[in-house]
mmCIF file of C-alpha atoms and ligand atoms in Angstrom:
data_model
loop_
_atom_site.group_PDB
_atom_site.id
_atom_site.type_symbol
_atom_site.label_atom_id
_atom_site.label_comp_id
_atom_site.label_asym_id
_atom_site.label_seq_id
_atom_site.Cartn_x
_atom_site.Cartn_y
_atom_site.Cartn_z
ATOM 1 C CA UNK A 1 0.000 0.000 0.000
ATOM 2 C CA UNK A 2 2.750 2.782 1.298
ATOM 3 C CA UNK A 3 4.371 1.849 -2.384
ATOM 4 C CA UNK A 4 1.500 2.682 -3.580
ATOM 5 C CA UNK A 5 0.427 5.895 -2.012
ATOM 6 C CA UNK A 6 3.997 7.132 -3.181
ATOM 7 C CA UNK A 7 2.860 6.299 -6.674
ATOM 8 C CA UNK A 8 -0.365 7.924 -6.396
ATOM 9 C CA UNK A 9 1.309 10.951 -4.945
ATOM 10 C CA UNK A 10 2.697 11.929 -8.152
ATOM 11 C CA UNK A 11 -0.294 12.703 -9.627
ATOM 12 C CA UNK A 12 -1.558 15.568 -7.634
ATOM 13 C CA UNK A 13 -5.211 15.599 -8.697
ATOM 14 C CA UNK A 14 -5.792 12.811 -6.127
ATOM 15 C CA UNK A 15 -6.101 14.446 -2.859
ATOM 16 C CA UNK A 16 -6.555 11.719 -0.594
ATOM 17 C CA UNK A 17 -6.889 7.877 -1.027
ATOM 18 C CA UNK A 18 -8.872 5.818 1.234
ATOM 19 C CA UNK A 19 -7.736 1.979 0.165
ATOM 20 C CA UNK A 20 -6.409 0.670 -3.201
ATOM 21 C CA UNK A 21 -7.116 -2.779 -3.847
ATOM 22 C CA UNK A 22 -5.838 -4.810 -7.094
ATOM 23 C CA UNK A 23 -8.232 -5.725 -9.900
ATOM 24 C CA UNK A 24 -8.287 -9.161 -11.953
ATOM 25 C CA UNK A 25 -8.080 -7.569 -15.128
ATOM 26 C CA UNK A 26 -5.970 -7.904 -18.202
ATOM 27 C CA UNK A 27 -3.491 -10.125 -19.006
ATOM 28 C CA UNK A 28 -1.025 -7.465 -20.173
ATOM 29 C CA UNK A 29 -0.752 -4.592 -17.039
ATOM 30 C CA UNK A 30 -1.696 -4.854 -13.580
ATOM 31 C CA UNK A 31 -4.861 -2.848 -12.360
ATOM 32 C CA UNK A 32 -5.695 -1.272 -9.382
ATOM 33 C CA UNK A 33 -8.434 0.846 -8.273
ATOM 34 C CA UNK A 34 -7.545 3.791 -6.046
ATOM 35 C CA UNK A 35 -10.691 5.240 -3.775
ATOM 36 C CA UNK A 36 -11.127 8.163 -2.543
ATOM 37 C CA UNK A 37 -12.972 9.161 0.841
ATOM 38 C CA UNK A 38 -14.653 11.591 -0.372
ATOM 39 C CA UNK A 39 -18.334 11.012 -2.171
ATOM 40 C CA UNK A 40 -17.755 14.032 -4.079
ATOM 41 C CA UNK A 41 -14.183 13.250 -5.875
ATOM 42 C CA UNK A 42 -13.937 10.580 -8.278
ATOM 43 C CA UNK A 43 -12.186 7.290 -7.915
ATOM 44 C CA UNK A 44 -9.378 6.497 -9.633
ATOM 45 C CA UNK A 45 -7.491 3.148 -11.848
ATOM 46 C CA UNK A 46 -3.860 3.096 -11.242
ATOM 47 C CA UNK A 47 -2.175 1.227 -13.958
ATOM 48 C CA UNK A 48 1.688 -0.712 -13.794
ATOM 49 C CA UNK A 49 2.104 -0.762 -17.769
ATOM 50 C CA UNK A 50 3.625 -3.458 -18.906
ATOM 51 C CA UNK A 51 6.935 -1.833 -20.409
ATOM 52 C CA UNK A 52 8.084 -5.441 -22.008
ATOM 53 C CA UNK A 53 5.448 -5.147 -24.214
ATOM 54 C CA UNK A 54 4.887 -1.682 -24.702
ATOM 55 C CA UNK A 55 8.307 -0.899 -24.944
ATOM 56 C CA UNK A 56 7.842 2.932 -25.950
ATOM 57 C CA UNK A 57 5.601 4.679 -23.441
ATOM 58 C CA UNK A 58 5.656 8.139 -24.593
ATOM 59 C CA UNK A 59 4.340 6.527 -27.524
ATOM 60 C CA UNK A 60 1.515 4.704 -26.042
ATOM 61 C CA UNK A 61 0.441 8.047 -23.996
ATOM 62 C CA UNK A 62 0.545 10.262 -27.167
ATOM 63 C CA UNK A 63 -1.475 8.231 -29.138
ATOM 64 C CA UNK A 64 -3.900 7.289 -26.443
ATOM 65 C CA UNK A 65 -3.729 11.350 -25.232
ATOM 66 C CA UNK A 66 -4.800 12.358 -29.382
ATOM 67 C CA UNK A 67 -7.220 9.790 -29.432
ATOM 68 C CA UNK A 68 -9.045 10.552 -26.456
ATOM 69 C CA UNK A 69 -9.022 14.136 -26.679
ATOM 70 C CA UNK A 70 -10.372 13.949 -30.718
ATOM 71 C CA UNK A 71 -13.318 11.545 -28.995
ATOM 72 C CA UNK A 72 -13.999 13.932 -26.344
ATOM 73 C CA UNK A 73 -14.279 17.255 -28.729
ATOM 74 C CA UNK A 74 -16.477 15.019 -30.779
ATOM 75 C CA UNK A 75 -18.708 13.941 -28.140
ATOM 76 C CA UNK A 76 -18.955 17.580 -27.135
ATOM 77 C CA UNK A 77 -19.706 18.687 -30.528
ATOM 78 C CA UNK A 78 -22.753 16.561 -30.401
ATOM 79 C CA UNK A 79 -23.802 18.324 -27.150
ATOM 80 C CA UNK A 80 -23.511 14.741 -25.233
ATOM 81 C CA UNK A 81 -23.541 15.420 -21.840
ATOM 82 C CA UNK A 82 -21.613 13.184 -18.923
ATOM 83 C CA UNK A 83 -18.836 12.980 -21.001
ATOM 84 C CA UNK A 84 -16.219 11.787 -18.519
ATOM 85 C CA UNK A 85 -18.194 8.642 -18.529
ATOM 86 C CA UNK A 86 -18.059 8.198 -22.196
ATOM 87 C CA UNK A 87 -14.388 8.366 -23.240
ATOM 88 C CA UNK A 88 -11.496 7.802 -20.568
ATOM 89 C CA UNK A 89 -9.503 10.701 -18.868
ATOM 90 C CA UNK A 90 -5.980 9.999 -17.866
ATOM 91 C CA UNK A 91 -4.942 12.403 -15.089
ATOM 92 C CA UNK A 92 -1.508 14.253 -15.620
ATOM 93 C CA UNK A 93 1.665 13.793 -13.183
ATOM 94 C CA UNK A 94 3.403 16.363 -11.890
ATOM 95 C CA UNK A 95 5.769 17.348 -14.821
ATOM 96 C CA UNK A 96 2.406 17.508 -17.073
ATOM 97 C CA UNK A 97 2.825 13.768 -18.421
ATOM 98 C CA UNK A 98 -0.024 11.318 -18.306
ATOM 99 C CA UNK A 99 2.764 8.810 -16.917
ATOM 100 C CA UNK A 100 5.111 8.683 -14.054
ATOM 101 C CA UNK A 101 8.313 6.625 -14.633
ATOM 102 C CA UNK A 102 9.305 5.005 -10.427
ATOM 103 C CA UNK A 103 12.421 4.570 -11.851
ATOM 104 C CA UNK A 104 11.943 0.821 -12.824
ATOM 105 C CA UNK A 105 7.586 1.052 -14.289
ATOM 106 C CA UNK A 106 5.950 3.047 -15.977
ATOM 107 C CA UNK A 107 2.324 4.258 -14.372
ATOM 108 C CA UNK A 108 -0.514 6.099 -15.080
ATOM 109 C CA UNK A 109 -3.798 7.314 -13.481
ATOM 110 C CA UNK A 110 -6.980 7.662 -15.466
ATOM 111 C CA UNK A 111 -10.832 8.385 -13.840
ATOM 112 C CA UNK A 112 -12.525 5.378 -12.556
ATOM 113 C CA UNK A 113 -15.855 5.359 -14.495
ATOM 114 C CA UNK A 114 -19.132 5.279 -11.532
ATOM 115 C CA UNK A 115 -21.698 3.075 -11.943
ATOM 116 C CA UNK A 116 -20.400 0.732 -14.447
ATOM 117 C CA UNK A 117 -19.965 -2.607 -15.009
ATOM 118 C CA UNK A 118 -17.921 -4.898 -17.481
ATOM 119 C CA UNK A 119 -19.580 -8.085 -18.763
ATOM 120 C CA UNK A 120 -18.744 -11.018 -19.630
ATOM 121 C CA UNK A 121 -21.477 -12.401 -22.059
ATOM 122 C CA UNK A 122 -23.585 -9.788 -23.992
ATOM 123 C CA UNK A 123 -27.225 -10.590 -25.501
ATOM 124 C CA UNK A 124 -28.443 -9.556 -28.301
ATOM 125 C CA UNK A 125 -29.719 -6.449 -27.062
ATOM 126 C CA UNK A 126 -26.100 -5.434 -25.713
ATOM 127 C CA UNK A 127 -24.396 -6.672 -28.913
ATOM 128 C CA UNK A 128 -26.230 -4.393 -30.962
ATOM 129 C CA UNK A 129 -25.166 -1.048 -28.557
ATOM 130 C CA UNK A 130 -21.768 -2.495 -28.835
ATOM 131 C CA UNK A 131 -21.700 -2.274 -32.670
ATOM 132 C CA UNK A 132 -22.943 1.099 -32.856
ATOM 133 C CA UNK A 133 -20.339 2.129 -30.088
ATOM 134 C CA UNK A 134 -17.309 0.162 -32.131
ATOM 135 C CA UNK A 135 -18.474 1.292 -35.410
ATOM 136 C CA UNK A 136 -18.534 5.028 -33.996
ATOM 137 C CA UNK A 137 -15.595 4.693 -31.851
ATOM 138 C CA UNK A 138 -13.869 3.921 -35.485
ATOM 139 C CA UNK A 139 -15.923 7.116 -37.077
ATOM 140 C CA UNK A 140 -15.140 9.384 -35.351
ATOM 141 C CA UNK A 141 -11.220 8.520 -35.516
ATOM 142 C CA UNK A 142 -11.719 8.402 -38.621
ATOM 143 C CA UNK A 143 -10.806 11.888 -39.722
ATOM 144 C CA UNK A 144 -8.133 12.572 -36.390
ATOM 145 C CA UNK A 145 -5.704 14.705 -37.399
ATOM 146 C CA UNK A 146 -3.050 13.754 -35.279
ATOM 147 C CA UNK A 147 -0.850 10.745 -36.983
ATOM 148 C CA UNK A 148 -0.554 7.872 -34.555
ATOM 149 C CA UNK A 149 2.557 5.357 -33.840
ATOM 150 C CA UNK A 150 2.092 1.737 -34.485
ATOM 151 C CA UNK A 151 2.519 1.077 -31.065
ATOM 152 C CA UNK A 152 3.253 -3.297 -31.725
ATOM 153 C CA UNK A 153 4.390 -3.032 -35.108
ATOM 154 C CA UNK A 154 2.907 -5.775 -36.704
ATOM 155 C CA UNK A 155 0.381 -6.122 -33.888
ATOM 156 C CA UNK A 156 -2.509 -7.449 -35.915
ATOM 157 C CA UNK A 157 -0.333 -8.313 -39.319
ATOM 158 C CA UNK A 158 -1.488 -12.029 -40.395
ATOM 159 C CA UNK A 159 1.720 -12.692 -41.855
ATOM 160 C CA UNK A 160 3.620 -11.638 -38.772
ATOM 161 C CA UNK A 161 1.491 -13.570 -36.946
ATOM 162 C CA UNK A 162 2.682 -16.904 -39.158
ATOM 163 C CA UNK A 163 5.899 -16.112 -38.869
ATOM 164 C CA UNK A 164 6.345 -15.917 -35.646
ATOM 165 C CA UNK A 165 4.442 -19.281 -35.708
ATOM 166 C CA UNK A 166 7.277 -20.443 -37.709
ATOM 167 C CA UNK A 167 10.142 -19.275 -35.827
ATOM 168 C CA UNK A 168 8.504 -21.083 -32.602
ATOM 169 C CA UNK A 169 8.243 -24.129 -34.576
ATOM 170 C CA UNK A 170 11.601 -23.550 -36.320
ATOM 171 C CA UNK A 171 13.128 -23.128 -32.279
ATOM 172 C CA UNK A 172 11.017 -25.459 -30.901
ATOM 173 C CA UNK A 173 12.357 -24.035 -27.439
ATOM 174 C CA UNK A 174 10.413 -25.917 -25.350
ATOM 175 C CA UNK A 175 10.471 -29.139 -26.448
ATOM 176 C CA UNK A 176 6.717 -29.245 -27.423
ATOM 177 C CA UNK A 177 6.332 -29.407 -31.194
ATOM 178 C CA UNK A 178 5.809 -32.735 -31.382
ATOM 179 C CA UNK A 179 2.209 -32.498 -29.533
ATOM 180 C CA UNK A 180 0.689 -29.657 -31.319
ATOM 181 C CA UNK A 181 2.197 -30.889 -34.911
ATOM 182 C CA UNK A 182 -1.719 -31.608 -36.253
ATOM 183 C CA UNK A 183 -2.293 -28.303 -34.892
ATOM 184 C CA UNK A 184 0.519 -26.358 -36.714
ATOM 185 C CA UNK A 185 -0.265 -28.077 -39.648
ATOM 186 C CA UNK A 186 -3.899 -27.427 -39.474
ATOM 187 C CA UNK A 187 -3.294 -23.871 -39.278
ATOM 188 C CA UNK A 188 -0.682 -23.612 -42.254
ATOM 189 C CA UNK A 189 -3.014 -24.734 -44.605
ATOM 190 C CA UNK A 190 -5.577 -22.223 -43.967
ATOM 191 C CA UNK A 191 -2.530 -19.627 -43.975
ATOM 192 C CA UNK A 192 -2.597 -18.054 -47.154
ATOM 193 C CA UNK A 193 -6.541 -17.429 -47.159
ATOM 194 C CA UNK A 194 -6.297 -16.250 -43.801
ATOM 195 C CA UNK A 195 -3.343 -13.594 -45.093
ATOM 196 C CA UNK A 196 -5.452 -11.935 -48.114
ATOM 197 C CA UNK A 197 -6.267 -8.551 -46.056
ATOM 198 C CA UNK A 198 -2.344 -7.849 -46.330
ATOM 199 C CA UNK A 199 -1.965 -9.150 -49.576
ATOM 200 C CA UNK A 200 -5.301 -6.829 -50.555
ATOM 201 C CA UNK A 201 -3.229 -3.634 -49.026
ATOM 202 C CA UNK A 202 -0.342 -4.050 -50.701
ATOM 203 C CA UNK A 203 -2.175 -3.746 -54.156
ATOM 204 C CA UNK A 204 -3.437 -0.487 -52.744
ATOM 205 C CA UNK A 205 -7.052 -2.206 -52.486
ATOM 206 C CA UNK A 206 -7.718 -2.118 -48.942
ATOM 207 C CA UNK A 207 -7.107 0.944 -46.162
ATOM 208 C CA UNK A 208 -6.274 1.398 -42.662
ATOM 209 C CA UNK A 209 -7.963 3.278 -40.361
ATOM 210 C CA UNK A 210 -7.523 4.125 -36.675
ATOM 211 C CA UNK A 211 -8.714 1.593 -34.641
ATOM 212 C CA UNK A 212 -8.811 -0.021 -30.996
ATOM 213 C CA UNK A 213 -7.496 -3.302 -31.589
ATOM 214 C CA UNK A 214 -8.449 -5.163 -28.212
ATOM 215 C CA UNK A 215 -12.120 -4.793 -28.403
ATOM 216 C CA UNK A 216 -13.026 -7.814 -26.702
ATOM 217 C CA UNK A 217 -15.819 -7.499 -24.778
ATOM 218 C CA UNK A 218 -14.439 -7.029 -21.372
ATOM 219 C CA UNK A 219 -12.926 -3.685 -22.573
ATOM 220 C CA UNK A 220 -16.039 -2.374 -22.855
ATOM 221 C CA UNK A 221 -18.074 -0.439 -19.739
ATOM 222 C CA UNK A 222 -21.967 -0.857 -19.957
ATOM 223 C CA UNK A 223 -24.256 0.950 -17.465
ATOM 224 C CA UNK A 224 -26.487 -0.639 -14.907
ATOM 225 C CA UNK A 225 -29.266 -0.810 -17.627
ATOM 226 C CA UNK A 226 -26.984 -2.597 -19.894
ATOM 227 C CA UNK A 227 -26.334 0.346 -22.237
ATOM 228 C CA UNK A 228 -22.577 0.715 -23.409
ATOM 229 C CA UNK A 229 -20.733 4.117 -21.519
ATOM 230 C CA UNK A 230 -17.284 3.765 -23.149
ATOM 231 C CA UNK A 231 -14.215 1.734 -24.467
ATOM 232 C CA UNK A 232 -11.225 1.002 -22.293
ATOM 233 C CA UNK A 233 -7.768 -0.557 -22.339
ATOM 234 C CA UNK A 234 -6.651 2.033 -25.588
ATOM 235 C CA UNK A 235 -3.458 0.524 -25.148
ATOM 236 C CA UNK A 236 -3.193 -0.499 -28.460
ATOM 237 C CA UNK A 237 -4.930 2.092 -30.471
ATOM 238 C CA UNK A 238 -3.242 2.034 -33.632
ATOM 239 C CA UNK A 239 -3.412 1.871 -37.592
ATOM 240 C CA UNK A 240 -5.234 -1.499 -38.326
ATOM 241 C CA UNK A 241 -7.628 -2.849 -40.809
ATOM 242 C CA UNK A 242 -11.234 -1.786 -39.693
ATOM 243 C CA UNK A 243 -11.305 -5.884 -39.188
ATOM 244 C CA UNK A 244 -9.529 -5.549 -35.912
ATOM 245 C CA UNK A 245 -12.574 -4.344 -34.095
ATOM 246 C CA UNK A 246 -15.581 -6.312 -35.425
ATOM 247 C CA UNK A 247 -13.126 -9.549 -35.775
ATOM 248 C CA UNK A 248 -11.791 -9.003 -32.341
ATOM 249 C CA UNK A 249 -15.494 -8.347 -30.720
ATOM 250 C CA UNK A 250 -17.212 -11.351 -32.165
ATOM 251 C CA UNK A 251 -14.188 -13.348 -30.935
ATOM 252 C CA UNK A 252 -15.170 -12.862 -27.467
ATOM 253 C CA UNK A 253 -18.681 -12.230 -27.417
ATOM 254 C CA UNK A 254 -19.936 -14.276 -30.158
ATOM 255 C CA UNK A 255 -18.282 -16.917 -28.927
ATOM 256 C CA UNK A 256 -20.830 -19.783 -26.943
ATOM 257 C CA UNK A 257 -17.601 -20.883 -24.656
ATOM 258 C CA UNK A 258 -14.701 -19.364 -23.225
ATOM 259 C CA UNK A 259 -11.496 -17.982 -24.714
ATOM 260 C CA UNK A 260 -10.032 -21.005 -22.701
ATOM 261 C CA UNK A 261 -12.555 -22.915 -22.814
ATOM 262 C CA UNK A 262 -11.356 -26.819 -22.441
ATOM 263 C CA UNK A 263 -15.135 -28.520 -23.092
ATOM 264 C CA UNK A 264 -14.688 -27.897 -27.502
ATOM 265 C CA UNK A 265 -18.611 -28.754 -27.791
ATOM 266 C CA UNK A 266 -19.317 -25.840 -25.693
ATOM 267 C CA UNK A 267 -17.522 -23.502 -28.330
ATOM 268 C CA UNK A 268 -19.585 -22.333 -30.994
ATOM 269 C CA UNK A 269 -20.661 -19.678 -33.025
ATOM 270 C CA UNK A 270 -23.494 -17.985 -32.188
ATOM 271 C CA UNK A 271 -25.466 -15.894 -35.093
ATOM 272 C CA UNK A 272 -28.216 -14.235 -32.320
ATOM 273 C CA UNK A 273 -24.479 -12.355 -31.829
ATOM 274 C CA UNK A 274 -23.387 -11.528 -34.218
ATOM 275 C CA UNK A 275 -26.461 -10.379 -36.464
ATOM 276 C CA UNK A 276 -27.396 -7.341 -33.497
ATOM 277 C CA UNK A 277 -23.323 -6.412 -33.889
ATOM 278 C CA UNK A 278 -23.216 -6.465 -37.655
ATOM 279 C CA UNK A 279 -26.187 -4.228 -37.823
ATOM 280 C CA UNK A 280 -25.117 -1.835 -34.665
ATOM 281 C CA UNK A 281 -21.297 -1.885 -36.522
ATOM 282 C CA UNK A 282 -22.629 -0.921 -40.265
ATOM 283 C CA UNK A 283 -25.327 1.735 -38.861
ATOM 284 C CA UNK A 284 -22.542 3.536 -37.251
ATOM 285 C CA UNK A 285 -19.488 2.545 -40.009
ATOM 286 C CA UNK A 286 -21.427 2.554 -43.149
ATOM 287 C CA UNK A 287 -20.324 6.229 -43.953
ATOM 288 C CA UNK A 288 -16.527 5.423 -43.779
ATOM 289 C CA UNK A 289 -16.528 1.601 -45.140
ATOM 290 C CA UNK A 290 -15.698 0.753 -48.366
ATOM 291 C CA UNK A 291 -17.553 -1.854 -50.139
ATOM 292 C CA UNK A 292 -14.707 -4.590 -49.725
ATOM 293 C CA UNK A 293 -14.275 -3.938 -46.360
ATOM 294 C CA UNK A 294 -17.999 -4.652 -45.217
ATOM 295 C CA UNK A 295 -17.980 -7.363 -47.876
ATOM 296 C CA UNK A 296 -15.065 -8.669 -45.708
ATOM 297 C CA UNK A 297 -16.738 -8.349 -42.367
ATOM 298 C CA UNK A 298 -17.343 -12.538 -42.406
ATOM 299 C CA UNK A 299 -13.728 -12.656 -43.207
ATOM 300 C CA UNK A 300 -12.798 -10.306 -40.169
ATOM 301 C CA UNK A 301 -15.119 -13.105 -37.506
ATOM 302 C CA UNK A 302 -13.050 -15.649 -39.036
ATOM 303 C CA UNK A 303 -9.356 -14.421 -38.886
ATOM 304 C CA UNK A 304 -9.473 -12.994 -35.079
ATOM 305 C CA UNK A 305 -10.166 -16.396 -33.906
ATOM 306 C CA UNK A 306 -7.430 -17.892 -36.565
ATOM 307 C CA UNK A 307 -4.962 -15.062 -35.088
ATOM 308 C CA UNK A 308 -5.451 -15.450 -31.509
ATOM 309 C CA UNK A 309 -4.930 -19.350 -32.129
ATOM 310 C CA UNK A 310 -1.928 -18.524 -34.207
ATOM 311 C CA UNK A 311 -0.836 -16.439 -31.371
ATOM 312 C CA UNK A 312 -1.555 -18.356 -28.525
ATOM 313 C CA UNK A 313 0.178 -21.713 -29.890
ATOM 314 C CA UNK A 314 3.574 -19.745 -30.579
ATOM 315 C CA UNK A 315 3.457 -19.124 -27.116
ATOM 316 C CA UNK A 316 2.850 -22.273 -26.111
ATOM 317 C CA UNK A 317 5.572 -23.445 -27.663
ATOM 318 C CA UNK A 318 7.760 -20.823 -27.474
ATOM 319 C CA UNK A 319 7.248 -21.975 -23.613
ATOM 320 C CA UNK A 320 4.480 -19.540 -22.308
ATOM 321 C CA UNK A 321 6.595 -16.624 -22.266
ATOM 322 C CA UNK A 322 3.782 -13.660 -23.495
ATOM 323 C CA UNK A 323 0.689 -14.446 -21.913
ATOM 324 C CA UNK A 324 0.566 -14.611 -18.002
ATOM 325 C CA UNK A 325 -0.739 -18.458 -17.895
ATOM 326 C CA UNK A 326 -2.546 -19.894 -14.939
ATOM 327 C CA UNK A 327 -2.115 -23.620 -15.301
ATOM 328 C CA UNK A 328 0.796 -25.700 -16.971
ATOM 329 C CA UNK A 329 -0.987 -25.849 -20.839
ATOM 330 C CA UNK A 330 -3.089 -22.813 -20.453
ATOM 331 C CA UNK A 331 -1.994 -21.596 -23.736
ATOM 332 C CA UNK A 332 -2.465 -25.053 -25.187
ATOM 333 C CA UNK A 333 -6.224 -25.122 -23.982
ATOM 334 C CA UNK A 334 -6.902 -21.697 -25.216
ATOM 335 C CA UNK A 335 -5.246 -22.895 -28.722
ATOM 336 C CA UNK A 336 -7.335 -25.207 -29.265
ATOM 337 C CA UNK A 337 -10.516 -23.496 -28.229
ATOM 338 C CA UNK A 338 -9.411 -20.349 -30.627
ATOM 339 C CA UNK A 339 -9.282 -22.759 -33.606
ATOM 340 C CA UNK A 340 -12.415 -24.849 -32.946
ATOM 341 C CA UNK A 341 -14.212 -21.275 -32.904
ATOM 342 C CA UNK A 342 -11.912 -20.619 -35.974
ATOM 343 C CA UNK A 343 -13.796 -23.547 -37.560
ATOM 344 C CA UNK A 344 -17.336 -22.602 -36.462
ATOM 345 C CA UNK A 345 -16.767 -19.096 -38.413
ATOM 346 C CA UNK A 346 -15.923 -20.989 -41.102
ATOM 347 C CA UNK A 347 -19.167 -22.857 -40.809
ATOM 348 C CA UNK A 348 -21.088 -19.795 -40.232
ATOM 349 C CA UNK A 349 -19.561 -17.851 -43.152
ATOM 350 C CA UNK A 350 -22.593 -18.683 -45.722
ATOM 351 C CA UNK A 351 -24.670 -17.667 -43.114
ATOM 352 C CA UNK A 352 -22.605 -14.360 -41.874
ATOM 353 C CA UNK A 353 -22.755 -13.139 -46.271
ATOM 354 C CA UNK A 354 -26.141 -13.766 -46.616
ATOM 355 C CA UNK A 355 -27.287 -11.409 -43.623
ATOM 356 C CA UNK A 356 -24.764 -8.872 -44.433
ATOM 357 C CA UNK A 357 -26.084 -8.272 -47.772
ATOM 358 C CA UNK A 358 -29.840 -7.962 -46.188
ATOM 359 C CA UNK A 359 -28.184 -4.590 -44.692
ATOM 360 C CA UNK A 360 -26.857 -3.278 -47.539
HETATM 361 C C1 LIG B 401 -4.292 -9.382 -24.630
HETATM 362 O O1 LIG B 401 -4.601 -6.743 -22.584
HETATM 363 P P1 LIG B 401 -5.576 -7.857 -22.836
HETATM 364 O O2 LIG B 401 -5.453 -8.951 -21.870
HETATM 365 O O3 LIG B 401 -6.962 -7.289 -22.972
HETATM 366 C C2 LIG B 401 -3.661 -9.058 -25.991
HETATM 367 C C3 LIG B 401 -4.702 -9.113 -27.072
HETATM 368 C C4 LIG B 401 -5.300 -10.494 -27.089
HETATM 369 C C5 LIG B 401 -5.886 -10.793 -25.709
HETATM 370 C C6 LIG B 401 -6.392 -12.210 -25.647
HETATM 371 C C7 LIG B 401 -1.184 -6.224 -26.087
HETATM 372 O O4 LIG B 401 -5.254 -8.414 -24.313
HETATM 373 O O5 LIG B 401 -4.123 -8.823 -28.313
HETATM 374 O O6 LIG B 401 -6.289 -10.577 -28.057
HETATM 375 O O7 LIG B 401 -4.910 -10.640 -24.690
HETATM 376 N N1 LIG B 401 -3.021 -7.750 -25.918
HETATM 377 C C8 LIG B 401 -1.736 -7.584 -26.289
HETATM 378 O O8 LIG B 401 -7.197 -12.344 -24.518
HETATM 379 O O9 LIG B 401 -1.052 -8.483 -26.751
HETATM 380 MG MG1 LIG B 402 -5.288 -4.975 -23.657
#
């Protein structure tokens, strides 16, 4: 706690702190949530970034700094009201940054959003209030003037993705090829269909836009009546294919199991989902989307899945050295439930087309 408080000190906004307990949240930073006594001062998250992965902070804070403030003029352009609860304030340390370097981490402060909750499973209801907020979250970066790093180059790159794949296999550091060979294979020989988005951009046929990158549905705050308030973890706002955020939503929430889920039956795709998000997304999107790009959408629910499986198995056999595990084959049990949702996209894809084109 006395650690903390000395933390805390550093951004003098926060007055006085009456307990600071750790949240379970993330598997990149650690959380906390700082309270204050008083009913009329807001409380606050205290963030450790995680400097091994986001190795260049001043980067991370400008872009998420632009990106805010461009959301907040909008918001007030529209004469929204409550605004603090709609886009994310990060509170400024004593020399003026939004960070505060201990010496050894990197932390930051941002307003703790009353009355909110995050959920785990959305309904239909939800998923449609989450589309409109993703696909407006996206429009209204879409004109920013500001130009913003790429803070993990390569985060969402497909190729990348393979080739890092390739180097685990290639390394095969901890011993564990042999057991996931069906799995590596499986995955290579979807590889080059599940790389046309880059292959599209390089003939000059397919843009990037600012987008969140992480929009899984635990980043998202809803409101005691189940209405969406804001977007959080803007850690890895970047340049991305618009793909990022619908893929990377429907990857979470359209998902009938768990991102770890071991039972496979329970994993499947569920269209009651993703129909309320595709509509909510295009309402909202439709002004800045080309016509590939929402002809793509199916594509995008099928290649977050395919990613995080991609991603997940390098680590696995790369010996579990990215993602915080909490038993011995976590990443092998998330692997394999990725890739068996992977496969119900591919199912639904027919399905996915077919309702997209009743929007259009
Ligand atoms: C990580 O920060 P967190 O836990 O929300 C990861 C995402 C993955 C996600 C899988 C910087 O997100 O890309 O999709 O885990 N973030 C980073 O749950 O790698
Ligand atoms: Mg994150």
């Amino acid at each position: 706690m006395s650690e903390l408080l000395n933390i805390i000190s550093q951004f003098p906004e926060i007055k006085e702190v009456k307990e600071t307990r750790r949240l379970n949240s993330g598997w990149i930073n650690q959380t906390y949530l700082v309270e204050t006594p008083a009913e009329t001062t807001p409380n606050y998250i205290l963030q450790r970034i995680n400097h091994q992965i986001f190795t260049d902070i001043d980067m991370l804070q400008r872009n998420i700094e632009a990106a805010t403030a461009h959301i907040r003029r909008k918001l007030e352009a529209k004469g929204e009201t409550d605004i603090n609860r709609k886009v994310l304030r990060f509170v400024p340390a004593t020399d003026g940054k939004t960070y505060y370097f201990d010496g050894e981490s990197y932390w930051r402060v941002s307003e703790f959003i009353a009355d909110s909750q995050t959920l785990e499973a959305v309904t239909p209801e939800s998923s449609y209030l989450a589309g409109l907020k993703f696909g407006e979250f996206q429009a209204m970066l879409a004109d920013i003037p500001d130009e913003l790093g790429e803070i993990i180059p390569n985060f969402h790159n497909m190729e990348f993705r393979l080739q890092q794949l390739r180097e685990a296999v290639a390394d095969n550091k901890a011993g564990r090829l042999a057991e996931v060979q069906d799995l590596v294979d499986a995955i290579e020989a979807d590889a080059e269909k599940m790389c046309q988005a880059e292959q599209l951009f390089r003939e000059g046929k397919l843009p990037k836009h600012i987008c969140h990158c992480d929009t899984k549905v635990s980043n998202m705050l809803f409101d005691q009546d189940g209405k969406v308030l804001c977007v959080i973890d803007l850690d890895t706002i970047m340049p991305s294919f618009i793909f990022s955020d619908f893929g990377d939503f429907l990857r979470t929430a359209a998902n009938t199991g768990k991102e770890d889920e071991p039972q496979l039956e329970n994993v499947r795709f569920n269209m009651e989902i993703f129909k309320p998000f595709a509509k909510g997304y295009l309402e909202s999107a439709r002004s800045f989307l080309t016509p590939l790009e929402i002809e793509m959408l199916p594509f995008a629910a099928q290649l977050f899945p395919y990613m995080q499986a991609v991603r997940f198995l390098a680590d696995y056999i790369n010996g579990d050295t990215y993602y915080h595990i909490q038993f011995a084959d976590h990443n092998l049990v998330r692997t394999k439930a990725q890739y068996k949702f992977y496969q119900e996209t591919c199912k639904a894809e027919p399905e996915m087309k077919a309702y997209i084109s009743t929007l259009i």
